[in-house]
Coordinates of C-alpha atoms in Angstrom, one line a residue:
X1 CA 0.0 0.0 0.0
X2 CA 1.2 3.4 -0.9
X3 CA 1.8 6.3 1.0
X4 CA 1.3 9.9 0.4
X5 CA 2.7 13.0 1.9
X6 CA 0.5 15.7 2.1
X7 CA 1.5 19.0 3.2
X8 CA -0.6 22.5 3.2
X9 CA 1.4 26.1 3.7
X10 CA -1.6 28.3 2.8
X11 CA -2.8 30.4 5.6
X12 CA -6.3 30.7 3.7
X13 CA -9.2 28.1 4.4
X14 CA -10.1 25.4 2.1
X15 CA -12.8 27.5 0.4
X16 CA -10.5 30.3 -0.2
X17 CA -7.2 29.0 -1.3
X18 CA -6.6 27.7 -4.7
X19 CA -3.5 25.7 -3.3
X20 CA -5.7 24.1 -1.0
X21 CA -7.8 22.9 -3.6
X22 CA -5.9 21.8 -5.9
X23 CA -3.5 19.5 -4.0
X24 CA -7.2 18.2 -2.1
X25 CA -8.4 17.3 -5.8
X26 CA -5.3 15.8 -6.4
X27 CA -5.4 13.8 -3.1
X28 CA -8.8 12.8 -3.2
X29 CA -8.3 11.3 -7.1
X30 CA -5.1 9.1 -5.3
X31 CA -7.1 7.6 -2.9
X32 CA -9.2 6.8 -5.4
X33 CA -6.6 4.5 -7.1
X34 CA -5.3 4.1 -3.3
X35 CA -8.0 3.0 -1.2
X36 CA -6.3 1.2 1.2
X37 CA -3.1 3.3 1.1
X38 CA -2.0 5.5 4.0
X39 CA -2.0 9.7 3.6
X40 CA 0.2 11.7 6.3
X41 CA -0.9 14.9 6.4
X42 CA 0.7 17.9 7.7
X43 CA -1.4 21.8 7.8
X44 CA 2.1 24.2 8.6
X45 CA -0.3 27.1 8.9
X46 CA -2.6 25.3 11.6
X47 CA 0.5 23.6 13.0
X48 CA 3.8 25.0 12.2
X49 CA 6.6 22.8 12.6
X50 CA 9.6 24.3 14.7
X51 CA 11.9 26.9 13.0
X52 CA 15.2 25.6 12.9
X53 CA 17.3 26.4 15.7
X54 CA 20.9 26.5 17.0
X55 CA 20.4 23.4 18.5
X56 CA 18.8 21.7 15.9
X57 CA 21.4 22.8 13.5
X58 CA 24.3 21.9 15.2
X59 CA 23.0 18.0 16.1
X60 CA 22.7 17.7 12.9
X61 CA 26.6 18.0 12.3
X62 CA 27.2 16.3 15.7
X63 CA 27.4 12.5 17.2
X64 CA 24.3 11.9 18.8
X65 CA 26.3 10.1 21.5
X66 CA 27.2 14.5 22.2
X67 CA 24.4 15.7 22.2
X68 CA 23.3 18.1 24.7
X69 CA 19.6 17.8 26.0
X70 CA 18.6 20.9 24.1
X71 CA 20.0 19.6 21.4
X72 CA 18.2 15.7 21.3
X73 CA 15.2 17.0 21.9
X74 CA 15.5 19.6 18.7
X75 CA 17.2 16.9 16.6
X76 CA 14.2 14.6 17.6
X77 CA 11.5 16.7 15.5
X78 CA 13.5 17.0 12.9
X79 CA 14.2 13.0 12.5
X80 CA 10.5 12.9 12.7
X81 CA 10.1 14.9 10.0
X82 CA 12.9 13.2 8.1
X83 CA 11.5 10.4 8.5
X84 CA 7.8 11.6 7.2
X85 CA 9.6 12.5 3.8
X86 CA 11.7 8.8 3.9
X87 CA 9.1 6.8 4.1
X88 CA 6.5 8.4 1.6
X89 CA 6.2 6.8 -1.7
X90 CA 4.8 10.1 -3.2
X91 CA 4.4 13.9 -2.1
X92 CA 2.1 16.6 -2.4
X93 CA 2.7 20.3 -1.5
X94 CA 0.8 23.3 -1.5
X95 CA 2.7 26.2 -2.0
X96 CA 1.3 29.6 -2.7
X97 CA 3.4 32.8 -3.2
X98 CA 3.7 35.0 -1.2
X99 CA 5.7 38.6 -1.4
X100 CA 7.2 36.6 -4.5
X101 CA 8.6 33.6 -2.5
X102 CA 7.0 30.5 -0.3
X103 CA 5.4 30.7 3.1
X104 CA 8.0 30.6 5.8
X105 CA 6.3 27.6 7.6
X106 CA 6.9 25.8 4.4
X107 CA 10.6 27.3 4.8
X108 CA 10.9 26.2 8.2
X109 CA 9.6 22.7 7.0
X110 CA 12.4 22.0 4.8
X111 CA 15.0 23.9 6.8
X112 CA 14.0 20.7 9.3
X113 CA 14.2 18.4 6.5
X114 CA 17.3 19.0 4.6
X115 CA 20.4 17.0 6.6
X116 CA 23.3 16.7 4.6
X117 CA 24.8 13.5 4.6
X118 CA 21.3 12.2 5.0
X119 CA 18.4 13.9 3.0
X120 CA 20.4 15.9 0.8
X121 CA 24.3 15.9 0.0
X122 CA 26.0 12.5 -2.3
X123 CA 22.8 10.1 -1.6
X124 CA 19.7 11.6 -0.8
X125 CA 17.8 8.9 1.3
X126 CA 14.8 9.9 -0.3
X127 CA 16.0 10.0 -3.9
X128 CA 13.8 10.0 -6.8
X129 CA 10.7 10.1 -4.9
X130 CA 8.2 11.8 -7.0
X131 CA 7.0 14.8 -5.5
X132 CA 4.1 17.2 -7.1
X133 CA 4.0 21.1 -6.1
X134 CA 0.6 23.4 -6.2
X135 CA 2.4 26.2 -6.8
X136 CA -0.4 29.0 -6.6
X137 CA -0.2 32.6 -7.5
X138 CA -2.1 35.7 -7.0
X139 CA -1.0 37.2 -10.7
X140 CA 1.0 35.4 -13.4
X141 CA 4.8 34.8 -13.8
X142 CA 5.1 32.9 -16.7
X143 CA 7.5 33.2 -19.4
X144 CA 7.0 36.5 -21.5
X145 CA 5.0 37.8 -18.5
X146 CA 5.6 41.3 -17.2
X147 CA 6.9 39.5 -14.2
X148 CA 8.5 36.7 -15.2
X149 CA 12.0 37.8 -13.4
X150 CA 10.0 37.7 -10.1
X151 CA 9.2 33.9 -10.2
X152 CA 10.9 32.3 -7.2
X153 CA 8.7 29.8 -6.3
X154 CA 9.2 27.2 -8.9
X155 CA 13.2 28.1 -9.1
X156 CA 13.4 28.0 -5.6
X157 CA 11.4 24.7 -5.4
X158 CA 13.2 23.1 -7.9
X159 CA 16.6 23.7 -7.0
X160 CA 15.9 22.6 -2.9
X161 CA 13.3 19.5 -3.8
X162 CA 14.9 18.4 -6.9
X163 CA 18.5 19.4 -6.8
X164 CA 18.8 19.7 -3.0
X165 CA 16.6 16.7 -1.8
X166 CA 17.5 14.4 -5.1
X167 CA 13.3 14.5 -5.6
X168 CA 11.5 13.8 -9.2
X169 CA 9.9 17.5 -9.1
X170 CA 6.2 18.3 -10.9
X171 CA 4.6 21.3 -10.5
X172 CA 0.8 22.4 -11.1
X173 CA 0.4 26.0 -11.4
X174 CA -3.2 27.7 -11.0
X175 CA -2.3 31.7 -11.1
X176 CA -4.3 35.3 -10.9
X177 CA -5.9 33.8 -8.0
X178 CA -6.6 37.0 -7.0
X179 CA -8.3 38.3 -9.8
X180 CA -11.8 37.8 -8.5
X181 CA -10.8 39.6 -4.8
X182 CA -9.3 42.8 -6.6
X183 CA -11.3 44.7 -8.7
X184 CA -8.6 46.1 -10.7
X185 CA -8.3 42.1 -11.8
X186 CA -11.6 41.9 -12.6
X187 CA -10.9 41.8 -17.0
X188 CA -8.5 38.8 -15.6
X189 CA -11.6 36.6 -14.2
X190 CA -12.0 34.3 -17.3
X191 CA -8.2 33.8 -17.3
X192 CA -8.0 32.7 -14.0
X193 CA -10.9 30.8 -14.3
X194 CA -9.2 28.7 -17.2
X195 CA -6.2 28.6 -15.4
X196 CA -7.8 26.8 -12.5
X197 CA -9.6 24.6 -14.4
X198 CA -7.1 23.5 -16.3
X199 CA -5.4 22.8 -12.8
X200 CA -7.8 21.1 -11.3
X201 CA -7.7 18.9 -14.2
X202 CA -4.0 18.3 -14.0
X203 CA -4.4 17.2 -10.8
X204 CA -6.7 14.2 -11.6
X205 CA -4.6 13.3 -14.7
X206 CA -1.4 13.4 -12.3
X207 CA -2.4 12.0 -9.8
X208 CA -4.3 9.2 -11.7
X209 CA -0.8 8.4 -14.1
X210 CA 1.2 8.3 -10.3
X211 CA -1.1 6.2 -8.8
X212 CA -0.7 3.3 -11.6
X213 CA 2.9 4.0 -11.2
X214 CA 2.4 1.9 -7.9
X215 CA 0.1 0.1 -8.9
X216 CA 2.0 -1.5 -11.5

């Protein structure tokens, strides 16, 4: 039975966050193919994990058998948290932009995550794990857009999951999600509404062709 890492960053409800959406459609058509299959789910904005500390930075350098308390207890989260991303046999993340970048309790998350020697560095422990991103956005950065030079989420993304982390990287990406909210948006509605369409059906066909992939 396969398992799925789920993890929200969106600070908006269900009903008003096209992340949120997106990554539940996708979800919901994987347990489809997955009945019987396990999904861990982690919300960072109704539970944010632990910023990474001092402590938790040095252990991760250190011999365990040196630890100092302070330093075991921090390492502990992040080991459960490592461990989360080890055993998954697929993830899902919602990542929205904000201020041009990705939530800070997504930030923190794979601050916690990335050990090197251990998630990340010569062999990633959870190497080639297929991981698909909802990257959501209030206005559009695609290529030949006005604002195409201020895209940071997928590079970011991309260069921490997929170089970083060794992960097999997809990315959905419903944008002007805020072109039915601001009114100077509102020639954008039909555009937006297209481009979540279209996500929401990239998310069923995604999650559909991974699902066989374990299935198989």
């Amino acid at each position: 039975m396969a398992t799925l890492l789920h993890i929200d960053s969106s600070v908006s409800p269900a009903e008003a966050s096209a992340s949120r959406a997106v990554a539940a459609a996708f979800r919901a058509h994987w347990q489809e193919q997955h009945p019987d299959g396990t999904v861990v789910y982690r919300d960072l904005s109704a539970q944010p994990v632990p910023h990474i500390t001092a402590d938790a930075h040095t252990a991760g350098f250190a011999d365990p058998a040196t630890h100092t308390p302070g330093q075991a207890a921090a390492f502990a989260e992040r080991v459960r948290l490592i461990e989360e991303l080890e055993q998954a046999d697929a993830v899902l993340i919602g990542a929205p932009m904000y201020n041009f970048s990705i939530p800070s309790t997504l930030k923190a998350w794979l601050d916690n995550v990335i050990l090197i020697g251990r998630t990340a560095g010569e062999a990633p422990s959870a190497k080639g794990t297929p991981v698909t991103v909802v990257a959501s956005r209030g206005g559009s950065y695609a290529p030949g857009t006005p604002r195409e030079g201020y895209e940071y989420v997928q590079n970011y993304l991309a260069a921490v999951l997929g170089d970083a982390l060794g992960l097999d990287v997809d990315f959905i990406v419903p944008e002007l999600t805020m072109a039915p909210q601001n009114p100077a948006m509102a020639e954008l509605v039909p555009l937006y509404e297209a481009s979540r369409d279209r996500a929401l059906e990239e998310a069923a066909t995604k999650a559909k062709q991974l699902a066989e992939r374990f299935a198989a």
